[in-house]
CSV table of C-alpha atoms and ligand atoms in Angstrom, one decimal:
chain,number,residue,atom,x,y,z
A,35,MET,CA,117.4,94.9,113.4
A,36,ILE,CA,113.8,94.6,114.1
A,37,LYS,CA,111.4,97.2,112.8
A,38,ASP,CA,107.7,97.9,114.2
A,39,MET,CA,105.2,100.3,112.5
A,40,ILE,CA,104.2,102.9,114.8
A,41,TYR,CA,102.2,105.1,112.4
A,42,ASP,CA,100.7,103.8,109.2
A,43,ARG,CA,98.2,104.6,106.7
A,44,PRO,CA,94.7,103.4,108.1
A,45,GLU,CA,93.0,100.8,106.4
A,46,SER,CA,89.8,102.8,105.9
A,47,LEU,CA,91.8,104.7,103.5
A,48,THR,CA,92.7,103.5,99.7
A,49,ASP,CA,96.2,104.5,98.5
A,50,VAL,CA,94.7,106.7,95.6
A,51,LYS,CA,96.5,110.0,95.6
A,52,THR,CA,94.2,112.7,96.3
A,53,HIS,CA,93.5,116.0,94.2
A,54,TYR,CA,93.5,118.3,96.9
A,55,CYS,CA,95.9,121.3,97.1
A,56,PRO,CA,99.1,121.2,98.9
A,57,GLY,CA,98.0,121.6,102.7
A,58,CYS,CA,94.2,121.2,102.2
A,59,GLY,CA,92.8,120.4,105.3
A,60,HIS,CA,90.4,117.6,103.3
A,61,GLY,CA,93.1,115.3,103.5
A,62,ILE,CA,93.8,115.5,107.2
A,63,VAL,CA,90.5,115.2,108.2
A,64,HIS,CA,89.7,112.0,105.7
A,65,THR,CA,92.8,110.3,107.7
A,66,LEU,CA,91.2,111.1,111.0
A,67,ILE,CA,87.8,109.8,109.9
A,68,ALA,CA,89.6,106.5,108.7
A,69,GLU,CA,91.5,106.0,112.1
A,70,THR,CA,88.4,106.5,113.8
A,71,ILE,CA,86.4,104.0,111.7
A,72,ASP,CA,89.4,101.8,112.1
A,73,SER,CA,89.3,101.9,115.9
A,74,LEU,CA,85.5,101.3,116.1
A,75,LYS,CA,85.8,98.4,113.8
A,76,ILE,CA,83.0,99.6,111.8
A,77,ARG,CA,84.7,99.9,108.4
A,78,GLU,CA,82.2,96.9,107.0
A,79,ARG,CA,79.1,98.7,107.9
A,80,THR,CA,80.1,102.2,107.5
A,81,ILE,CA,78.3,104.2,104.6
A,82,GLY,CA,79.6,108.1,104.1
A,83,VAL,CA,77.7,110.5,102.1
A,84,ALA,CA,80.0,112.8,100.0
A,85,PRO,CA,79.0,116.4,99.4
A,86,VAL,CA,79.3,118.8,96.3
A,87,GLY,CA,82.6,120.9,96.8
A,88,CYS,CA,86.3,120.1,96.5
A,89,SER,CA,85.6,116.9,98.3
A,90,VAL,CA,83.1,115.6,95.9
A,91,LEU,CA,85.4,112.6,95.2
A,92,ALA,CA,86.0,111.3,98.7
A,93,TYR,CA,84.6,108.2,97.4
A,94,PHE,CA,87.8,107.6,95.7
A,95,TYR,CA,89.9,108.0,98.8
A,96,MET,CA,87.8,106.1,101.6
A,97,ASN,CA,88.0,102.6,101.6
A,98,PHE,CA,84.4,102.0,102.5
A,99,ASP,CA,81.0,102.4,100.9
A,100,VAL,CA,80.3,106.3,100.3
A,101,THR,CA,77.9,107.6,98.1
A,102,GLU,CA,76.9,111.2,96.8
A,103,ALA,CA,74.3,113.8,97.1
A,104,ALA,CA,73.2,116.7,95.3
A,105,HIS,CA,74.5,120.0,96.6
A,106,GLY,CA,73.7,120.5,100.6
A,107,ARG,CA,71.1,117.5,100.6
A,108,THR,CA,73.7,115.4,102.3
A,109,PRO,CA,72.3,114.6,105.4
A,110,SER,CA,68.8,114.3,104.2
A,111,VAL,CA,70.4,111.1,101.9
A,112,ALA,CA,72.3,110.2,105.2
A,113,THR,CA,68.5,110.3,106.9
A,114,GLY,CA,67.3,108.1,104.3
A,115,ILE,CA,69.9,105.4,104.4
A,116,LYS,CA,70.1,105.4,108.2
A,117,ARG,CA,66.5,104.8,108.5
A,118,VAL,CA,66.4,101.6,105.6
A,119,LEU,CA,69.5,100.3,107.2
A,120,PRO,CA,69.9,101.2,110.6
A,121,ASP,CA,72.5,98.7,111.7
A,122,ARG,CA,75.0,100.6,109.2
A,123,ILE,CA,77.1,103.9,110.6
A,124,VAL,CA,76.2,106.6,108.4
A,125,PHE,CA,78.0,110.1,108.3
A,126,SER,CA,77.6,113.1,105.9
A,127,TYR,CA,80.6,115.0,104.8
A,128,GLN,CA,80.1,118.5,104.1
A,129,GLY,CA,81.9,122.0,103.3
A,130,ASP,CA,80.6,125.3,104.6
A,131,GLY,CA,79.2,126.1,101.2
A,132,ASP,CA,77.5,122.6,101.2
A,133,LEU,CA,76.2,122.8,104.9
A,134,ALA,CA,75.7,126.3,105.7
A,135,ALA,CA,74.3,127.9,102.4
A,136,ILE,CA,72.5,125.7,100.1
A,137,GLY,CA,72.0,122.8,102.5
A,138,MET,CA,71.0,125.2,105.5
A,139,ALA,CA,67.8,123.9,105.6
A,140,GLU,CA,68.5,120.1,105.4
A,141,THR,CA,71.3,120.6,108.3
A,142,ILE,CA,68.8,122.0,110.5
A,143,HIS,CA,66.0,119.8,110.1
A,144,THR,CA,68.2,116.8,110.4
A,145,ALA,CA,69.7,118.1,113.7
A,146,ASN,CA,66.5,119.1,115.0
A,147,ARG,CA,65.1,115.5,114.3
A,148,GLY,CA,67.7,114.4,116.2
A,149,GLU,CA,68.5,111.6,113.5
A,150,ASN,CA,71.0,109.1,114.6
A,151,ILE,CA,73.8,110.1,112.0
A,152,THR,CA,77.4,111.9,112.3
A,153,VAL,CA,77.9,115.0,110.3
A,154,VAL,CA,81.4,116.0,110.0
A,155,PHE,CA,81.6,119.8,108.7
A,156,ILE,CA,84.6,121.3,107.2
A,157,ASN,CA,84.6,124.9,107.8
A,158,ASN,CA,87.4,126.5,105.5
A,159,ALA,CA,85.4,129.9,105.5
A,160,VAL,CA,85.5,129.8,101.2
A,161,TYR,CA,84.0,128.0,98.8
A,162,GLY,CA,87.0,126.0,97.3
A,163,MET,CA,86.1,123.9,94.3
A,164,THR,CA,84.2,127.0,92.5
A,165,GLY,CA,87.0,129.4,92.7
A,166,GLY,CA,87.1,131.2,96.2
A,167,GLN,CA,84.0,132.7,96.5
A,168,MET,CA,82.4,133.9,99.9
A,169,ALA,CA,81.1,131.4,102.1
A,170,PRO,CA,78.2,131.9,104.9
A,171,THR,CA,81.4,131.5,107.1
A,172,SER,CA,83.8,133.7,105.7
A,173,LEU,CA,85.4,135.9,108.1
A,174,ILE,CA,84.4,140.0,108.3
A,175,GLY,CA,86.9,142.0,106.3
A,176,GLN,CA,87.9,138.6,104.5
A,177,LYS,CA,88.9,139.0,100.9
A,178,THR,CA,87.2,136.4,98.4
A,179,ALA,CA,86.3,136.2,94.5
A,180,THR,CA,82.9,137.9,95.5
A,181,SER,CA,83.9,140.0,98.4
A,182,PRO,CA,86.8,141.5,96.6
A,183,ARG,CA,87.0,144.4,99.2
A,184,GLY,CA,86.4,142.0,102.4
A,185,ARG,CA,83.3,141.0,103.9
A,186,ASN,CA,81.3,143.9,104.9
A,187,VAL,CA,78.7,143.1,107.6
A,188,GLU,CA,76.5,145.8,106.6
A,189,THR,CA,75.4,144.4,103.2
A,190,MET,CA,76.8,140.5,103.6
A,191,GLY,CA,75.9,139.8,107.3
A,192,PRO,CA,78.1,138.4,109.8
A,193,PRO,CA,79.5,134.8,109.5
A,194,LEU,CA,77.2,132.1,110.8
A,195,ARG,CA,78.8,130.0,113.7
A,196,MET,CA,76.7,126.5,113.1
A,197,CYS,CA,77.7,124.9,116.6
A,198,GLU,CA,75.9,127.8,118.4
A,199,LEU,CA,73.1,127.7,115.9
A,200,LEU,CA,72.2,124.1,116.0
A,201,ASN,CA,73.1,124.1,119.9
A,202,SER,CA,69.4,125.8,120.2
A,203,LEU,CA,67.8,122.8,119.2
A,204,ASP,CA,66.4,120.2,121.5
A,205,LYS,CA,67.5,117.1,119.9
A,206,PRO,CA,71.3,117.0,119.0
A,207,TYR,CA,73.4,114.5,121.6
A,208,HIS,CA,76.8,115.9,120.5
A,209,ILE,CA,78.2,119.1,118.9
A,210,GLU,CA,81.7,120.1,118.8
A,211,ARG,CA,84.3,122.5,117.2
A,212,VAL,CA,87.7,121.8,116.8
A,213,ALA,CA,90.6,123.4,114.5
A,214,ILE,CA,93.3,121.6,112.7
A,215,ASP,CA,96.0,124.3,113.2
A,216,GLY,CA,98.3,121.7,114.2
A,217,PRO,CA,99.3,118.5,115.9
A,218,ASP,CA,97.3,119.2,119.2
A,219,GLY,CA,94.4,120.6,117.1
A,220,VAL,CA,94.6,117.1,115.1
A,221,ARG,CA,94.6,115.1,118.1
A,222,LYS,CA,91.6,117.2,119.4
A,223,ALA,CA,89.8,116.6,116.3
A,224,ARG,CA,90.6,112.9,116.4
A,225,LYS,CA,89.1,112.6,119.8
A,226,ALA,CA,85.8,114.6,118.9
A,227,LEU,CA,85.4,112.4,116.3
A,228,MET,CA,85.4,109.4,118.0
A,229,THR,CA,82.9,110.8,120.7
A,230,ALA,CA,80.6,111.5,117.6
A,231,PHE,CA,81.0,108.2,115.9
A,232,LYS,CA,80.7,106.4,119.0
A,233,ALA,CA,77.5,108.0,120.2
A,234,GLN,CA,76.0,107.0,116.6
A,235,VAL,CA,77.4,103.2,117.6
A,236,ASP,CA,75.6,103.5,120.9
A,237,GLY,CA,72.2,104.6,119.1
A,238,LYS,CA,72.3,107.7,121.0
A,239,GLY,CA,71.3,110.2,118.1
A,240,TYR,CA,72.7,113.3,116.1
A,241,SER,CA,76.2,114.4,116.5
A,242,PHE,CA,78.1,117.2,114.7
A,243,VAL,CA,81.6,117.8,114.5
A,244,GLU,CA,82.9,121.3,113.1
A,245,ILE,CA,86.5,121.3,111.9
A,246,LEU,CA,88.2,124.6,111.0
A,247,SER,CA,90.4,123.7,108.2
A,248,PRO,CA,93.2,125.4,106.1
A,249,CYS,CA,92.5,126.0,102.3
A,250,PRO,CA,95.8,127.7,101.7
A,251,ILE,CA,94.5,128.2,97.8
A,252,TYR,CA,91.7,130.3,98.7
A,253,GLN,CA,92.6,131.7,102.3
A,254,ARG,CA,95.1,133.2,100.2
A,255,LEU,CA,98.1,132.3,102.2
A,256,SER,CA,100.9,129.5,102.2
A,257,PRO,CA,100.2,126.3,103.7
A,258,VAL,CA,101.8,127.0,107.2
A,259,ASP,CA,100.1,130.4,107.1
A,260,ALA,CA,96.9,129.0,106.7
A,261,LEU,CA,97.2,126.8,109.9
A,262,LYS,CA,97.9,130.1,111.5
A,263,PHE,CA,95.0,131.8,110.0
A,264,VAL,CA,92.9,128.8,111.3
A,265,GLY,CA,94.2,128.7,114.9
A,266,THR,CA,94.1,132.5,115.6
A,267,GLN,CA,91.7,134.5,113.3
A,268,MET,CA,89.4,131.5,112.6
A,269,ALA,CA,89.3,130.4,116.1
A,270,ALA,CA,88.7,133.8,117.4
A,271,TYR,CA,85.6,134.1,115.6
A,272,PHE,CA,84.7,130.5,115.8
A,273,PRO,CA,85.5,129.3,119.3
A,274,VAL,CA,86.3,125.6,119.7
A,275,GLY,CA,84.9,123.3,122.6
A,276,VAL,CA,82.2,121.2,123.0
A,277,PHE,CA,78.7,123.0,122.8
A,278,ARG,CA,76.7,120.1,123.7
A,279,LYS,CA,77.6,116.9,125.7
A,280,GLU,CA,75.5,113.7,125.9
A,281,GLY,CA,72.3,115.7,124.8
A,282,THR,CA,73.0,118.5,127.4
A,283,VAL,CA,74.1,122.4,126.5
A,284,VAL,CA,77.5,123.1,127.6
A,285,ASN,CA,78.3,126.7,126.4
A,286,ALA,CA,74.8,128.1,126.8
B,3,MET,CA,115.9,102.3,120.2
B,4,ASN,CA,115.5,104.7,117.2
B,5,PHE,CA,112.7,105.9,115.0
B,6,LYS,CA,112.7,105.6,111.3
B,7,ILE,CA,110.6,108.2,109.1
B,8,HIS,CA,109.4,106.4,106.1
B,9,ILE,CA,108.4,109.6,103.3
B,10,GLU,CA,106.8,108.5,100.1
B,11,LYS,CA,107.9,111.1,98.3
B,12,GLU,CA,106.1,110.8,95.2
B,13,ARG,CA,102.8,111.4,97.4
B,14,CYS,CA,104.1,114.7,98.9
B,15,LYS,CA,102.6,118.0,97.8
B,16,GLY,CA,105.4,119.8,99.4
B,17,CYS,CA,103.1,121.7,102.2
B,18,GLY,CA,106.0,121.8,104.7
B,19,TYR,CA,103.3,120.8,107.6
B,20,CYS,CA,105.5,117.9,109.1
B,21,ILE,CA,108.6,120.0,109.2
B,22,ASN,CA,106.4,122.6,110.7
B,23,ALA,CA,105.2,120.1,113.2
B,24,CYS,CA,108.4,118.8,114.2
B,25,LEU,CA,109.8,119.9,117.6
B,26,GLN,CA,113.5,118.6,117.1
B,27,ALA,CA,114.0,119.8,113.6
B,28,VAL,CA,114.4,116.1,112.5
B,29,LEU,CA,113.1,117.0,108.9
B,30,LYS,CA,114.2,119.6,106.2
B,31,MET,CA,112.8,120.4,103.0
B,32,SER,CA,114.5,118.7,99.8
B,33,LYS,CA,116.5,120.7,97.1
B,34,ALA,CA,115.1,118.1,94.7
B,35,LEU,CA,111.7,118.0,93.2
B,36,ASN,CA,109.8,115.0,92.9
B,37,LEU,CA,108.1,113.7,89.5
B,38,LYS,CA,105.2,116.2,90.1
B,39,GLY,CA,107.8,119.3,90.8
B,40,ASN,CA,107.2,119.4,94.4
B,41,HIS,CA,109.9,119.6,97.1
B,42,PHE,CA,109.6,117.0,99.9
B,43,PRO,CA,110.9,116.6,103.1
B,44,GLU,CA,114.0,114.4,103.9
B,45,VAL,CA,115.2,113.1,107.4
B,46,GLU,CA,118.1,115.4,108.4
B,47,LYS,CA,118.6,114.5,111.9
B,48,SER,CA,117.3,110.8,112.5
B,49,ASP,CA,118.7,110.3,115.9
B,50,ALA,CA,116.6,112.9,117.1
B,51,CYS,CA,113.5,111.6,116.5
B,52,THR,CA,111.4,110.9,119.5
B,53,GLY,CA,108.4,108.8,117.5
B,54,CYS,CA,105.7,111.3,118.7
B,55,ARG,CA,104.0,111.1,115.3
B,56,ARG,CA,103.5,114.8,115.2
B,57,CYS,CA,104.6,115.0,111.6
B,58,ALA,CA,102.9,112.2,110.1
B,59,SER,CA,99.5,113.4,112.0
B,60,MET,CA,99.6,116.6,110.1
B,61,CYS,CA,100.4,115.1,106.5
B,62,PRO,CA,97.2,115.7,104.6
B,63,ASP,CA,98.8,113.0,101.8
B,64,THR,CA,99.8,110.0,104.0
B,65,ALA,CA,103.2,110.3,102.7
B,66,ILE,CA,104.8,109.6,106.2
B,67,LYS,CA,104.9,106.4,108.0
B,68,ILE,CA,107.0,105.6,111.3
B,69,SER,CA,108.5,102.5,112.6
B,70,LYS,CA,110.6,101.8,115.7
B,71,VAL,CA,114.1,100.5,114.9
B,72,TYR,CA,115.7,98.0,117.5
B,73,SER,CA,119.5,97.8,117.3
B,74,GLU,CA,121.7,94.8,118.7
B,75,SER,CA,122.5,97.1,121.7
B,76,ASP,CA,118.9,97.1,123.1
B,77,ASN,CA,118.6,94.4,125.5
B,78,LYS,CA,115.2,93.3,124.6
B,79,THR,CA,113.4,92.8,121.5
B,80,SER,CA,110.3,94.1,119.9
B,81,ALA,CA,109.1,90.2,120.4
B,82,GLU,CA,110.0,89.8,124.2
B,83,LYS,CA,108.2,93.3,124.7
B,84,LYS,CA,105.0,92.2,123.6
C,399,TPP,C1,73.0,123.1,93.0
C,399,TPP,C2,74.3,123.5,92.9
C,399,TPP,N1,74.3,124.8,93.0
C,399,TPP,C3,75.9,125.4,92.9
C,399,TPP,C4,76.7,124.6,92.6
C,399,TPP,C5,78.1,125.0,92.4
C,399,TPP,N2,79.1,124.9,93.5
C,399,TPP,C6,80.0,123.4,93.6
C,399,TPP,S1,80.7,123.3,94.8
C,399,TPP,C7,80.2,124.7,95.5
C,399,TPP,C8,80.7,125.2,97.1
C,399,TPP,C9,81.7,124.3,97.6
C,399,TPP,O1,82.1,124.9,98.8
C,399,TPP,P1,82.3,124.2,100.2
C,399,TPP,O2,80.9,123.5,100.5
C,399,TPP,O3,82.7,125.2,101.2
C,399,TPP,O4,83.2,123.1,99.8
C,399,TPP,P2,85.0,123.2,99.8
C,399,TPP,O5,84.9,123.1,98.2
C,399,TPP,O6,85.4,124.7,100.0
C,399,TPP,O7,85.2,122.3,100.4
C,399,TPP,C10,79.1,125.3,94.8
C,399,TPP,C11,78.5,126.5,95.1
C,399,TPP,C12,76.3,123.2,92.3
C,399,TPP,N3,77.5,122.2,92.1
C,399,TPP,N4,75.0,122.7,92.5
C,400,SF4,S1,90.5,124.9,96.6
C,400,SF4,FE1,90.7,124.6,99.1
C,400,SF4,S2,89.5,123.2,100.0
C,400,SF4,FE2,89.7,122.7,97.6
C,400,SF4,S3,91.3,121.0,97.2
C,400,SF4,FE3,92.1,123.3,97.4
C,400,SF4,S4,92.6,123.8,99.3
C,400,SF4,FE4,91.1,122.1,99.4
C,401,SF4,S1,107.8,111.6,115.0
C,401,SF4,FE1,108.0,113.5,116.1
C,401,SF4,S2,110.2,113.9,116.3
C,401,SF4,FE2,110.1,112.4,114.6
C,401,SF4,S3,110.3,113.3,113.0
C,401,SF4,FE3,108.1,113.1,113.3
C,401,SF4,S4,107.8,115.1,114.5
C,401,SF4,FE4,109.7,114.7,114.3
């Protein structure tokens, strides 16, 4: 009997068990990033910047250098690292509270400068770490700790579509949205991350990948129903697809 | 040729994504609990596995590994295939 592994844990992940809740999208995306870094053979020159949010401990799980930034400042710290060490592959990893609320200014200015970094944006439509408060990306009518009767557009504004917003800027090179609502979505997410990291390796400039992601606990659903929420309700408001390809706007 | 699903049950948090992802109903949830108190997937229909990796690709906790298994009756060994 001869055995060959056809699926194994990527080298770019440590074997530390994560603190994430059952079914959390962060775990899936960590694996996808690690697989991308393994296939590009850049593990020894990659530096990640972890956010404040549930993924604050990402450096325990990723088997390469990862630093930490103040809430929302991840792209600025990534900019600094990339400018000082231009041969490193630098990415920021951010939740929706980190990227689209407290870090909105840093997000926009980094994209506007077209920094040669990669931003991985986990949109789970809530603040996970702090107890399920409303995020800028919470859906209309979505019940959260701070919108107990559902998000009301009149008083709270509509959810922010970050890909569309960044697509109005001149400099980004690649902007794409995917949804990890099942194996097909995961495959597309892996491909999107590959495009984004490859762009940076080739020195093309700023790449942004938004990943619609399950947070079963604060989406208040079972894990499998949270996947359905991501693939139907979230994807209905946040259409998946490529918005910017090789520096050119795709969906105007 | 067959495929073997290796489940590291102590990594499992019982989300059920793998069972939901499998198109061949290879996996089912255990009655037993692991040390953390979670149910975990067990291989029920090993022969039906096509090696598609859908289950493993959905696992947030990298608890699933998959290998090929060549039996004596396979006319080529993996070494010859490479
Ligand atoms: C300056 C500052 N303000 C507020 C907080 C509290 N805080 C911690 S995490 C977080 C939001 C996390 O949500 P998100 O970025 O969506 O990540 P998730 O936990 O959902 O992955 C907030 C507001 C903080 N740590 N620092
Ligand atoms: S609260 Fe949500 S985002 Fe945070 S670890 Fe749990 S499932 Fe993941
Ligand atoms: S590899 Fe495919 S067929 Fe085999 S158990 Fe996993 S999902 Fe099912």
